mmCIF file of C-alpha atoms and ligand atoms in Angstrom:
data_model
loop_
_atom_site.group_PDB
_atom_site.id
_atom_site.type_symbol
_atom_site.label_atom_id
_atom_site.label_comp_id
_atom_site.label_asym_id
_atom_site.label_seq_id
_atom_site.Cartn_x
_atom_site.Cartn_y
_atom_site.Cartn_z
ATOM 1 C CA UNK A 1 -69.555 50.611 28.865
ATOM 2 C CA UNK A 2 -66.716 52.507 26.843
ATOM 3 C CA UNK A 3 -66.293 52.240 23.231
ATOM 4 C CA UNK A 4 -62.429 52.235 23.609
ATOM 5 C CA UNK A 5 -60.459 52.989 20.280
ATOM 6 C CA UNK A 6 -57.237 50.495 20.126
ATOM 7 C CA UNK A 7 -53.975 52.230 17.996
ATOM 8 C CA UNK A 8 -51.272 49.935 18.512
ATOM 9 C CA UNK A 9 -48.222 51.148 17.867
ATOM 10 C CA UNK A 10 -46.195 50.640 15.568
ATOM 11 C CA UNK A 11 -42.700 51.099 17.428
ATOM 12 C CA UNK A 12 -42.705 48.660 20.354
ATOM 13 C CA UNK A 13 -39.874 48.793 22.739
ATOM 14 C CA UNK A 14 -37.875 45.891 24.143
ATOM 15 C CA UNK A 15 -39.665 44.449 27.542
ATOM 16 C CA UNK A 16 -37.384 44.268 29.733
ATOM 17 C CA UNK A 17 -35.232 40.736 30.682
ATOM 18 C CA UNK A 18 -36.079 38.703 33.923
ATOM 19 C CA UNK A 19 -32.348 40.350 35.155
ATOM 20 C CA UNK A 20 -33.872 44.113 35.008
ATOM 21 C CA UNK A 21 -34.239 45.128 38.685
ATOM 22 C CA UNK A 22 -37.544 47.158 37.789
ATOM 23 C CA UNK A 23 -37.214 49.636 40.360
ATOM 24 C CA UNK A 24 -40.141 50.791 40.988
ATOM 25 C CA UNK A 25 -41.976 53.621 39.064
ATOM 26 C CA UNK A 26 -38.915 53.935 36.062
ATOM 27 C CA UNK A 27 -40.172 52.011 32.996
ATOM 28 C CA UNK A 28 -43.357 52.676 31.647
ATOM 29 C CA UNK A 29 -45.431 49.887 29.147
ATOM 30 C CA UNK A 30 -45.564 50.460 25.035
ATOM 31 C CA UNK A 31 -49.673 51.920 25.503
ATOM 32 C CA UNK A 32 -51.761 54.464 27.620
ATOM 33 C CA UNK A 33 -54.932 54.876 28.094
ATOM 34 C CA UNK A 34 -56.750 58.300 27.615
ATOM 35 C CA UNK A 35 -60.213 59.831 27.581
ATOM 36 C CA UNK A 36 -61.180 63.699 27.484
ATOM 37 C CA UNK A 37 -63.745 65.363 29.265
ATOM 38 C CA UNK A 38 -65.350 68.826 27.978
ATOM 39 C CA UNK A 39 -68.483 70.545 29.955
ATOM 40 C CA UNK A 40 -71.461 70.069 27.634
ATOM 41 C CA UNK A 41 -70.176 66.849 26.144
ATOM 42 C CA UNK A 42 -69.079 64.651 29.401
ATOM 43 C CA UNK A 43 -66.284 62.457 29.510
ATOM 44 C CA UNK A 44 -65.411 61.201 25.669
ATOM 45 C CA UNK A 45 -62.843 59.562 23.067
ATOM 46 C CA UNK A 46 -61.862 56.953 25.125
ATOM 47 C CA UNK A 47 -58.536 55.115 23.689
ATOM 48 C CA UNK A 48 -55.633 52.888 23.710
ATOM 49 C CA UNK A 49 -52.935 54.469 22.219
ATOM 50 C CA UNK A 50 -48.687 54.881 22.180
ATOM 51 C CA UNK A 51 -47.289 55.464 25.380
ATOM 52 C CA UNK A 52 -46.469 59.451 24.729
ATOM 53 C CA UNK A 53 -46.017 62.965 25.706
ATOM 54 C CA UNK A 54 -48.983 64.830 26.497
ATOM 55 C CA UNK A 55 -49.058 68.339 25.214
ATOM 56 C CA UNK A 56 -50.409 70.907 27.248
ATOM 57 C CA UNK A 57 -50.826 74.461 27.727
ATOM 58 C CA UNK A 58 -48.400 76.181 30.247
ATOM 59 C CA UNK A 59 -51.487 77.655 31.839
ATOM 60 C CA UNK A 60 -53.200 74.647 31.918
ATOM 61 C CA UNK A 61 -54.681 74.664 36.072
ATOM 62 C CA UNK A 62 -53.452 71.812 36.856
ATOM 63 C CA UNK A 63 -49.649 73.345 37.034
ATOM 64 C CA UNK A 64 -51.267 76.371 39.563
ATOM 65 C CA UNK A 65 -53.950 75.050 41.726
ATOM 66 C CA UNK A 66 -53.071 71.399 41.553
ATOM 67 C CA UNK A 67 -56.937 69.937 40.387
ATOM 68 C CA UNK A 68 -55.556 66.329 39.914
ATOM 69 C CA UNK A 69 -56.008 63.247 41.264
ATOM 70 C CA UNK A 70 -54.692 59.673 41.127
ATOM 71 C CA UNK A 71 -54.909 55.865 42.164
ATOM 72 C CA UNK A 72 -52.400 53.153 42.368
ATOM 73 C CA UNK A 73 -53.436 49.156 41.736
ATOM 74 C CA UNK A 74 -51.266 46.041 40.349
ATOM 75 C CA UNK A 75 -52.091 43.425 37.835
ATOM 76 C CA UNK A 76 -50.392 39.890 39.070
ATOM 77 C CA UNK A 77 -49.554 37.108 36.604
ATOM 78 C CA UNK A 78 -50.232 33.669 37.623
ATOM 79 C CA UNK A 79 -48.278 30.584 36.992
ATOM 80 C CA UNK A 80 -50.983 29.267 35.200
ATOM 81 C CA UNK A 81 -50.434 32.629 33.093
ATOM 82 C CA UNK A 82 -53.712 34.485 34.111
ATOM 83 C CA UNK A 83 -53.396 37.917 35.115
ATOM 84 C CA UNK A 84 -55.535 39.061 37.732
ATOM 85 C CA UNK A 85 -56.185 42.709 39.389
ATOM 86 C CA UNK A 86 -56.687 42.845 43.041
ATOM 87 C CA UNK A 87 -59.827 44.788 43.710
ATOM 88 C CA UNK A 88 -60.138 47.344 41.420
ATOM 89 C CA UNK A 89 -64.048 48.119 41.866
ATOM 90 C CA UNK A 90 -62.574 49.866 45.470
ATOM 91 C CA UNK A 91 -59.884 51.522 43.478
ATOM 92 C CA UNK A 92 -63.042 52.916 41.435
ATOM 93 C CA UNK A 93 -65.004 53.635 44.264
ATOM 94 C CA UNK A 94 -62.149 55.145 45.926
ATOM 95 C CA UNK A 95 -61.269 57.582 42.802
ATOM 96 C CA UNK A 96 -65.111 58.284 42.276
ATOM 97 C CA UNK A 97 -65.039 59.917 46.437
ATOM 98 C CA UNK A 98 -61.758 61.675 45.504
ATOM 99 C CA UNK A 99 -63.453 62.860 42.156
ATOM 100 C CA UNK A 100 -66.046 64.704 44.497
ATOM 101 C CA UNK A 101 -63.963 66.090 47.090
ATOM 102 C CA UNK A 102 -61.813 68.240 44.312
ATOM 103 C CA UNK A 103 -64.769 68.748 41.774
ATOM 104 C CA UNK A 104 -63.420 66.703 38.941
ATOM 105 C CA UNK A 105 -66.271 65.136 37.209
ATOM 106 C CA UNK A 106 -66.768 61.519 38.168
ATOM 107 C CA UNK A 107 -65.968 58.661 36.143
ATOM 108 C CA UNK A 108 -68.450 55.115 36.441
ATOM 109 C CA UNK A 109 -66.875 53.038 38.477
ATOM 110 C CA UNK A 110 -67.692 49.791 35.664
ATOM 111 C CA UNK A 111 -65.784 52.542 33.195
ATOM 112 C CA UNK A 112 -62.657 52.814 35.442
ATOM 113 C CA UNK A 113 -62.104 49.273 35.930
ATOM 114 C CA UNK A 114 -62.968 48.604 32.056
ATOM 115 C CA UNK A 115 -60.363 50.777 30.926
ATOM 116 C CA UNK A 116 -57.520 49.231 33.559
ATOM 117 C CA UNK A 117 -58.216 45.630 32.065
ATOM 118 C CA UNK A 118 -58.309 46.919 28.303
ATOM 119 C CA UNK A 119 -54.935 48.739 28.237
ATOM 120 C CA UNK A 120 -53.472 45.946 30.869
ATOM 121 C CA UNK A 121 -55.080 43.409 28.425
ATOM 122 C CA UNK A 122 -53.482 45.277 25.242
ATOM 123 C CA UNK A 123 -49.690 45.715 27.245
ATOM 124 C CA UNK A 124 -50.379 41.609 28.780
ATOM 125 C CA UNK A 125 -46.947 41.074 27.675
ATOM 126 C CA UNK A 126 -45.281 43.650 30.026
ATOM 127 C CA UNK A 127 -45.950 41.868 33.358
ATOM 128 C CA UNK A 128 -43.150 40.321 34.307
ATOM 129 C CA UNK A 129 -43.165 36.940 36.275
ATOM 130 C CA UNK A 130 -40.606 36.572 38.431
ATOM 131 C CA UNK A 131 -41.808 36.061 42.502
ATOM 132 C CA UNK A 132 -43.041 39.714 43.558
ATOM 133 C CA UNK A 133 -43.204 41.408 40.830
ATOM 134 C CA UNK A 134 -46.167 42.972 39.050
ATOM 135 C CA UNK A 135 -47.471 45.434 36.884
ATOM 136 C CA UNK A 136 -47.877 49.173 38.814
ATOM 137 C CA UNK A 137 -51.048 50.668 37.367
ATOM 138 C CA UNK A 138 -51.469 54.461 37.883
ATOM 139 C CA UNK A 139 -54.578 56.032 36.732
ATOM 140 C CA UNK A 140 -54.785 59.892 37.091
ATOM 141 C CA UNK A 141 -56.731 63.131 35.751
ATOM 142 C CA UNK A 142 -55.975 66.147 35.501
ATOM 143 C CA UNK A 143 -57.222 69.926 34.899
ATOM 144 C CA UNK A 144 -56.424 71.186 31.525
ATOM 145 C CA UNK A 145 -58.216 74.438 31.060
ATOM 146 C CA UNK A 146 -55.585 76.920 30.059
ATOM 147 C CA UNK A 147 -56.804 79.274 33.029
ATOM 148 C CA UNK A 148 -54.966 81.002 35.667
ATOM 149 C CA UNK A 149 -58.463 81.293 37.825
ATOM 150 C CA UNK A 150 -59.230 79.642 40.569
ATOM 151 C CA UNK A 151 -62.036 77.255 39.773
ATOM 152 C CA UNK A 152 -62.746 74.166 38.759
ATOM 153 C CA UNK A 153 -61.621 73.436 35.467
ATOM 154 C CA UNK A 154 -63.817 72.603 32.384
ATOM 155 C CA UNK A 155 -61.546 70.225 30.460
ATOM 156 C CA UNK A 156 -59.548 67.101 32.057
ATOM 157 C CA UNK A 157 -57.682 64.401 30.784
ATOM 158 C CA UNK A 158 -58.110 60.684 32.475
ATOM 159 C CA UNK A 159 -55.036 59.024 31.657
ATOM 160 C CA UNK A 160 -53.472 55.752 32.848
ATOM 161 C CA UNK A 161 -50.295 54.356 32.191
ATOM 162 C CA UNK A 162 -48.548 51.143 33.247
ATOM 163 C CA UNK A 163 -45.026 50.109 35.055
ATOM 164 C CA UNK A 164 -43.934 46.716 35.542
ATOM 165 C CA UNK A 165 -42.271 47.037 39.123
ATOM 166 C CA UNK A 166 -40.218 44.381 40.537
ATOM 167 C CA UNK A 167 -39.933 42.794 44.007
ATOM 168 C CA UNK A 168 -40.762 45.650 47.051
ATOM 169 C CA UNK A 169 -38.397 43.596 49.095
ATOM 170 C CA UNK A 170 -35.922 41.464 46.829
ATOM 171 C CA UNK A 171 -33.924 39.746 49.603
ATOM 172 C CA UNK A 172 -37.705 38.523 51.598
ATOM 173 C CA UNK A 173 -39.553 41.196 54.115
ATOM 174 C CA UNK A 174 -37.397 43.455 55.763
ATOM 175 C CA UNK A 175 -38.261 45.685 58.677
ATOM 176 C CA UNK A 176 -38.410 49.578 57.932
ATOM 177 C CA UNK A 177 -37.904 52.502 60.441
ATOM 178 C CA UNK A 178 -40.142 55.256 60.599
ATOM 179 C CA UNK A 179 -40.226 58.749 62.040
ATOM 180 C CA UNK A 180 -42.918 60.061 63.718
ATOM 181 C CA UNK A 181 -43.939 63.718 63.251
ATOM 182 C CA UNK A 182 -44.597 66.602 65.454
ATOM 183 C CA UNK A 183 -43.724 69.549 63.715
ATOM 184 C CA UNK A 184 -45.245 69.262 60.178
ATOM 185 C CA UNK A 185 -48.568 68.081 59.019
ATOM 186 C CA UNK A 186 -49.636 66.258 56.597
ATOM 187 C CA UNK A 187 -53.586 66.668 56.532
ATOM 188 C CA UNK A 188 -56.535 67.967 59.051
ATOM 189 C CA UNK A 189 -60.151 66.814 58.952
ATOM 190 C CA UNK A 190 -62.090 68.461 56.011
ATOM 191 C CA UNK A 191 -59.393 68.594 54.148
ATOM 192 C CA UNK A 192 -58.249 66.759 51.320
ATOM 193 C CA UNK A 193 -56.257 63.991 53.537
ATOM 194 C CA UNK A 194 -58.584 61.491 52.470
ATOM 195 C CA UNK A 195 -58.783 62.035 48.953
ATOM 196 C CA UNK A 196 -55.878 60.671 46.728
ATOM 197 C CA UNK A 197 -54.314 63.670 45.434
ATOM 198 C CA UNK A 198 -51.134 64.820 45.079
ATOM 199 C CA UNK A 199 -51.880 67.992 47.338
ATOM 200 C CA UNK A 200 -51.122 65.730 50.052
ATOM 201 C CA UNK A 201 -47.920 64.477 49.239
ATOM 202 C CA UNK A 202 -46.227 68.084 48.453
ATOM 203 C CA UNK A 203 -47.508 68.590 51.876
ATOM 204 C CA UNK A 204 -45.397 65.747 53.321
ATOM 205 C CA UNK A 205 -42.184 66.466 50.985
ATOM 206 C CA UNK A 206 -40.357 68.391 53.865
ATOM 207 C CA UNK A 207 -40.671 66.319 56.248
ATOM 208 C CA UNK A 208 -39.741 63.227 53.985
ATOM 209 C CA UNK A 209 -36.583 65.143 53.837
ATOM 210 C CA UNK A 210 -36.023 65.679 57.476
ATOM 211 C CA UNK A 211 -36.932 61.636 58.227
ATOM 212 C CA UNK A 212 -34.469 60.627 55.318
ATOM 213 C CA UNK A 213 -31.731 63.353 56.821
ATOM 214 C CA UNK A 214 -32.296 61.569 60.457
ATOM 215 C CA UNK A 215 -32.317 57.749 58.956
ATOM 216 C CA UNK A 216 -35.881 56.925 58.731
ATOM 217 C CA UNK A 217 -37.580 55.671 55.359
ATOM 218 C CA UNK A 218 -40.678 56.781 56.247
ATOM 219 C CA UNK A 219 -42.912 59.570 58.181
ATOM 220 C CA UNK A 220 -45.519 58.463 60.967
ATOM 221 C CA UNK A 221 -48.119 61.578 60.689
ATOM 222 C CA UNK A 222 -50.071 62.306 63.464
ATOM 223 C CA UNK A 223 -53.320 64.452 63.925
ATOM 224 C CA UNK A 224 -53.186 67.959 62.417
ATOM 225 C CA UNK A 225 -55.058 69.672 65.473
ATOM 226 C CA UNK A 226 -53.734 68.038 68.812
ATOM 227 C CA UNK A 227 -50.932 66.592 67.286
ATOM 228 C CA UNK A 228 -51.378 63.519 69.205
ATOM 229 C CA UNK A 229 -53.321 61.123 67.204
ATOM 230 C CA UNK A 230 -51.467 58.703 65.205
ATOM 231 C CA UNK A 231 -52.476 59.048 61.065
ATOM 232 C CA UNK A 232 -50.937 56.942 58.705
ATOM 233 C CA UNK A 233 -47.560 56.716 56.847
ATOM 234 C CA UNK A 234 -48.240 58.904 53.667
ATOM 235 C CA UNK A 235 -48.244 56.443 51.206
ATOM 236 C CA UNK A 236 -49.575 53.439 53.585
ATOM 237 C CA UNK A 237 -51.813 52.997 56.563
ATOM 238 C CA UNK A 238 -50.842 51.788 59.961
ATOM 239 C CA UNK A 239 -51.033 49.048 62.239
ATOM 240 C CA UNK A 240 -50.294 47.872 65.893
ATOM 241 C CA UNK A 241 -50.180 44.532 67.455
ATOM 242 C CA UNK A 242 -50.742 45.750 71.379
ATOM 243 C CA UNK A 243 -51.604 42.882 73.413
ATOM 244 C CA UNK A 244 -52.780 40.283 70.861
ATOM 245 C CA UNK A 245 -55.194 43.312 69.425
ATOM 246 C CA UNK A 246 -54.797 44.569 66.246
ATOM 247 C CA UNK A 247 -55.263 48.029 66.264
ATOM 248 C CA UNK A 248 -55.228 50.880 63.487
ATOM 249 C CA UNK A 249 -56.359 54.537 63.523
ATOM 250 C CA UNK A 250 -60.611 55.074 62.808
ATOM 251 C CA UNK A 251 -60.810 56.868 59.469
ATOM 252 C CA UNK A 252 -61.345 60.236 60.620
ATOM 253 C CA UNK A 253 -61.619 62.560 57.444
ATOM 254 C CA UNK A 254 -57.630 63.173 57.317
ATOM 255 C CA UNK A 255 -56.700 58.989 56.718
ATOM 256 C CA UNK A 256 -56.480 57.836 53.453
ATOM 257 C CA UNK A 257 -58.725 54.640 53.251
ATOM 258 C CA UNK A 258 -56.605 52.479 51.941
ATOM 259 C CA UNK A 259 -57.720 49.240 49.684
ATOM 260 C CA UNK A 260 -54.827 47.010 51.642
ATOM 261 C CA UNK A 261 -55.729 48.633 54.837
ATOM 262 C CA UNK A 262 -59.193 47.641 54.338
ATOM 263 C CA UNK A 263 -58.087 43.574 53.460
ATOM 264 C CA UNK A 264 -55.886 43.521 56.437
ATOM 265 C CA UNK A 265 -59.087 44.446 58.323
ATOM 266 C CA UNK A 266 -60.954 41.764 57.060
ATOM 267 C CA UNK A 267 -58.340 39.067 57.237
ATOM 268 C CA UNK A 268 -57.902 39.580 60.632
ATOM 269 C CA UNK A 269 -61.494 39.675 61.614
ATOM 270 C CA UNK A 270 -61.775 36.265 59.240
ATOM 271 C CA UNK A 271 -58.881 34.843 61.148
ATOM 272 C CA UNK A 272 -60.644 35.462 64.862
ATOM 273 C CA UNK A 273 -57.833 38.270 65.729
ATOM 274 C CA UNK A 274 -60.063 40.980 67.913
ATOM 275 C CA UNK A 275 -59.650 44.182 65.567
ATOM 276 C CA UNK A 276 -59.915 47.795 66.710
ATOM 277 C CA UNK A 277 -60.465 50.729 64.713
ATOM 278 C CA UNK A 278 -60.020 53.759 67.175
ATOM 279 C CA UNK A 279 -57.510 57.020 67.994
ATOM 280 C CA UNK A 280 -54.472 55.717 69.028
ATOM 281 C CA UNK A 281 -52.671 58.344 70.859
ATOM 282 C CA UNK A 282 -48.633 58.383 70.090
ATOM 283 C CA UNK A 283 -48.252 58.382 74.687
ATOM 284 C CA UNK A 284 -50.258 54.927 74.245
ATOM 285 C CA UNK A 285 -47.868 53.845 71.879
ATOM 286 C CA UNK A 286 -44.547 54.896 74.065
ATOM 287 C CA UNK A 287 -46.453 53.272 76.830
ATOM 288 C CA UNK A 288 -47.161 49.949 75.344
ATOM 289 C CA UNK A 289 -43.139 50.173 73.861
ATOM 290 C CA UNK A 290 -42.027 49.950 77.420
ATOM 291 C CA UNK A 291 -44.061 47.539 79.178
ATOM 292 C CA UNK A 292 -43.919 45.604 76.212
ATOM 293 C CA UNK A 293 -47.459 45.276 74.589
ATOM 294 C CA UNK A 294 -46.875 46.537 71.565
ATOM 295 C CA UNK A 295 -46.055 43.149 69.770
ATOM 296 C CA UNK A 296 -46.008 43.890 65.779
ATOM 297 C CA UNK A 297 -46.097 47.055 63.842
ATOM 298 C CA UNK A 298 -46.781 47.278 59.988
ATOM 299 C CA UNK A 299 -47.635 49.388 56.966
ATOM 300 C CA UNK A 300 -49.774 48.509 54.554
ATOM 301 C CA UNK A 301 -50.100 49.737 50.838
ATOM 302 C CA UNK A 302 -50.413 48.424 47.588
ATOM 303 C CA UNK A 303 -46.932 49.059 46.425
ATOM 304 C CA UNK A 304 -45.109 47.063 49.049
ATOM 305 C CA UNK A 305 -48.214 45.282 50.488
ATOM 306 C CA UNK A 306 -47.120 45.130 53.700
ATOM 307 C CA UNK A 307 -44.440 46.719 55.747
ATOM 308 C CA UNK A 308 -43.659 45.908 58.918
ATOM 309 C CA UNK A 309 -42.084 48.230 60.997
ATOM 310 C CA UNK A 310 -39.221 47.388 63.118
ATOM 311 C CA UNK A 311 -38.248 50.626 64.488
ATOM 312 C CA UNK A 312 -40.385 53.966 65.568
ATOM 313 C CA UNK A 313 -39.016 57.146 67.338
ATOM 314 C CA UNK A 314 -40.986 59.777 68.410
ATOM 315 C CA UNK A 315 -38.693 62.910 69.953
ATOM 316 C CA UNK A 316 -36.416 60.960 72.213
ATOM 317 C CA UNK A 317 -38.359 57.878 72.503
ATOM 318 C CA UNK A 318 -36.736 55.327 70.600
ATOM 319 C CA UNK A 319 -39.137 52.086 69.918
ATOM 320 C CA UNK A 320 -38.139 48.888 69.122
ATOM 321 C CA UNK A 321 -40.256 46.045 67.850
ATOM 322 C CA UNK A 322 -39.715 42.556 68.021
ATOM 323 C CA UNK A 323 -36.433 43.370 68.046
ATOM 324 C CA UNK A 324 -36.391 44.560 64.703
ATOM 325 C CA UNK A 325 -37.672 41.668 63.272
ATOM 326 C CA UNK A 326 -40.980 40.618 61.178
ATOM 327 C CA UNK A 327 -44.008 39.871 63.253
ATOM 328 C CA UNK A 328 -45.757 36.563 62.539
ATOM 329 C CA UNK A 329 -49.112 38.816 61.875
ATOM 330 C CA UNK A 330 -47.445 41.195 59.541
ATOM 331 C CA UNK A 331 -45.885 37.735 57.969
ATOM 332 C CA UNK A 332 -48.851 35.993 57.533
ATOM 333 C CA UNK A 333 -50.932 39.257 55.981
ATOM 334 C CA UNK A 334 -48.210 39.052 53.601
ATOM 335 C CA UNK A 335 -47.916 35.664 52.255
ATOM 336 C CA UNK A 336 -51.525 35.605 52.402
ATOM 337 C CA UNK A 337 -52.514 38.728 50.610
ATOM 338 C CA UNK A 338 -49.622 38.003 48.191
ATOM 339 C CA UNK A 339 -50.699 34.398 47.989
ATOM 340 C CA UNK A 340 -54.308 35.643 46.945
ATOM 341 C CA UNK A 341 -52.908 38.310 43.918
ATOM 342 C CA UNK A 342 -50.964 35.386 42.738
ATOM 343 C CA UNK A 343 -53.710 33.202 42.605
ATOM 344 C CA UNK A 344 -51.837 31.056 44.801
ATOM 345 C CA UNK A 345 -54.099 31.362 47.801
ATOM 346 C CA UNK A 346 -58.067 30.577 47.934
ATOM 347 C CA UNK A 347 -59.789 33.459 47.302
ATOM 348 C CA UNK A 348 -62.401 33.199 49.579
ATOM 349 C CA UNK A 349 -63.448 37.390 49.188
ATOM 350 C CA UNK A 350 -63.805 37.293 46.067
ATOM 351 C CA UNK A 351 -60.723 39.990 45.208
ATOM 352 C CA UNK A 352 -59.355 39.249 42.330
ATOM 353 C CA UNK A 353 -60.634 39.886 38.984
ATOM 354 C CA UNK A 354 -59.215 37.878 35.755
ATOM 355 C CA UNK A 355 -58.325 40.391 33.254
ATOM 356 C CA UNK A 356 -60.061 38.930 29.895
HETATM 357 C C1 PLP B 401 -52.575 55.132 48.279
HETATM 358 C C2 PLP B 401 -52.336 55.522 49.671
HETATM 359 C C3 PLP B 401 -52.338 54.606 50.735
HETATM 360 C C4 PLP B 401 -52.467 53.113 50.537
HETATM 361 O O1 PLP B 401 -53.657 52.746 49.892
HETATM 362 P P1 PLP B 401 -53.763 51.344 49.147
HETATM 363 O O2 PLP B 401 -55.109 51.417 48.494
HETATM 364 O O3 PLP B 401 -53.696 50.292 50.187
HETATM 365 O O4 PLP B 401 -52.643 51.279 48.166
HETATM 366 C C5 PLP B 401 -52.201 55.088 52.031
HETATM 367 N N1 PLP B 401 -52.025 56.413 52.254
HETATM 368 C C6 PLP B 401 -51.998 57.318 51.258
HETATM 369 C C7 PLP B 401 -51.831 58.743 51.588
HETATM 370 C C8 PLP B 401 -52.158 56.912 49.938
HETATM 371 O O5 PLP B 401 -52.107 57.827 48.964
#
């Protein structure tokens, strides 16, 4: 349990108005939460204080060797005016595994999750209410020894701050096109793939580019060694529909294990669809495009939820999914997953958390 100092301050800015698009990742809440570690003396000074500037030293190691890491999660208000997080003890687990995979010292999992509700508690008034949007929480550390050694550092900074985001799809779920890979990579097995860390995502930049260049939204990774394996999106994980299975790629080492990906899993399996986590080869995929057994495609990911996928293209194979249209799996994963942040739908899992 933290002892978490609250400074208010004293210069609050104006929330913004139900007309503010909120795109996504642009305005930050009036607080921040921040604890130091030191060697010696462990992880200490937790507090709640002005959203701010951090100071550091230009040497500090996080600008050279990139020890950082980060997690994503959304507080949802309900009509009734609750506000509830959607499974943050996996966020905590999930940061505690990427903790240990780039040697930052690990944070309790009770003390992550306490200091999400306090500052969301303490910046309540920033979630905005309007249908689909929430609060973006994004809780990070990084290195701060001013060092330019490689090792890992003896100082960090655990810092999250807050962005109310507003709807992922404004106009109702629309169908995204993705690129698949097969030049770049984005991760190999025992590497960091399936830590969150923004290693991974400098890795993808280029190709982002190239995708973006061609038309597509998004990059399909595949397998860093054969190349043949489908992956996951970057910032989501993947799924398939192929003859009334739902299928996504096995965490391997090199797949980030997503919190959404996980609920889809378990939805499914609740609902009595057959569910299949295994390699899905990208010549399975073209395959089941032809003959027609591959019936829904869709992301999923905290920030939009889910995604589904109307369009793939792999080198000259051009895949079309129902036509471009929304899947009645991907559409029911949504409203239901939705449903269940809002506090609209049962919650039969036992995923949401009331903050306070
Ligand atoms: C965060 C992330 C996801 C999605 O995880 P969620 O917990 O569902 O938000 C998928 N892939 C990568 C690389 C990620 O960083």
């Amino acid at each position: 349990m933290l002892n978490i100092r609250i400074e208010k301050t004293q210069n609050p800015k104006p929330i913004p108005g139900e007309d503010n698009p909120l795109k996504f990742g642009t305005i930050f809440t009036d607080h921040m939460f921040i604890m130091n570690y030191e060697t010696g003396k462990g992880w200490h000074d937790p507090r709640i204080v002005e959203y701010q500037p951090i100071v550091l030293e230009p040497s500090a190691m996080v600008f050279h060797y990139g020890q950082e890491m980060f997690e994503g999660l959304k507080a949802y208000r309900t009509d009734e005016g609750n506000v509830l997080l959607f499974r943050p003890d996996k966020n905590a687990e999930r940061a505690m595994n990427t903790n240990r995979r780039i040697c930052i010292p690990e944070i309790p999992a009770e003390d992550f999750v306490q200091a999400v509700k306090e500052l969301v508690a303490v910046d309540n008034a920033w979630i905005p209410t309007r249908p689909g949007t929430s609060l973006y929480i994004r809780p990070f550390i990084i290195a701060t020894d001013p060092f330019l050694g490689v090792r890992p550092s003896d100082t960090y900074q655990f810092i999250v701050i807050c962005s109310p985001v507003g709807a992922y799809y404004p106009e109702g779920l629309n169908p995204v096109k993705i690129w698949i890979e097969d030049d770049y990579v984005r991760a190999v097995k025992g590497g960091i793939g399936e830590a969150k860390t923004g290693g991974n995502y400098v890795a993808s930049l280029a190709a982002q580019v190239k995708a973006h260049d061609e038309g597509y939204s998004q990059v399909l990774w595949l397998d860093g060694v054969e190349r043949k394996y489908i992956e996951e999106v970057g910032a989501m994980n993947i799924f398939f529909k192929i003859n009334g299975t739902v299928v996504t790629p096995k965490l391997n080492g090199s797949i980030l294990p997503g919190v959404t990906r996980n609920s889809v899993i378990e939805l499914c399996k609740h609902w009595g669809l057959p569910v299949e986590e295994r390699k899905v080869s990208v010549d399975e995929l073209v395959e089941a495009a032809k003959t027609g057994a591959l019936e829904e495609c869709w992301g999923s990911g905290t920030a939009a939820v889910i995604s589904p996928v109307g369009h793939l293209r792999f080198e000259d194979n051009v895949m079309q999914i129902k036509d471009g249209g929304i899947g009645e799996v991907s559409q029911k994963l949504y409203d239901t997953i939705t449903g269940i942040q809002l506090g609209k739908v049962k919650d039969e899992f036992g995923w949401t958390v009331q903050v306070k």
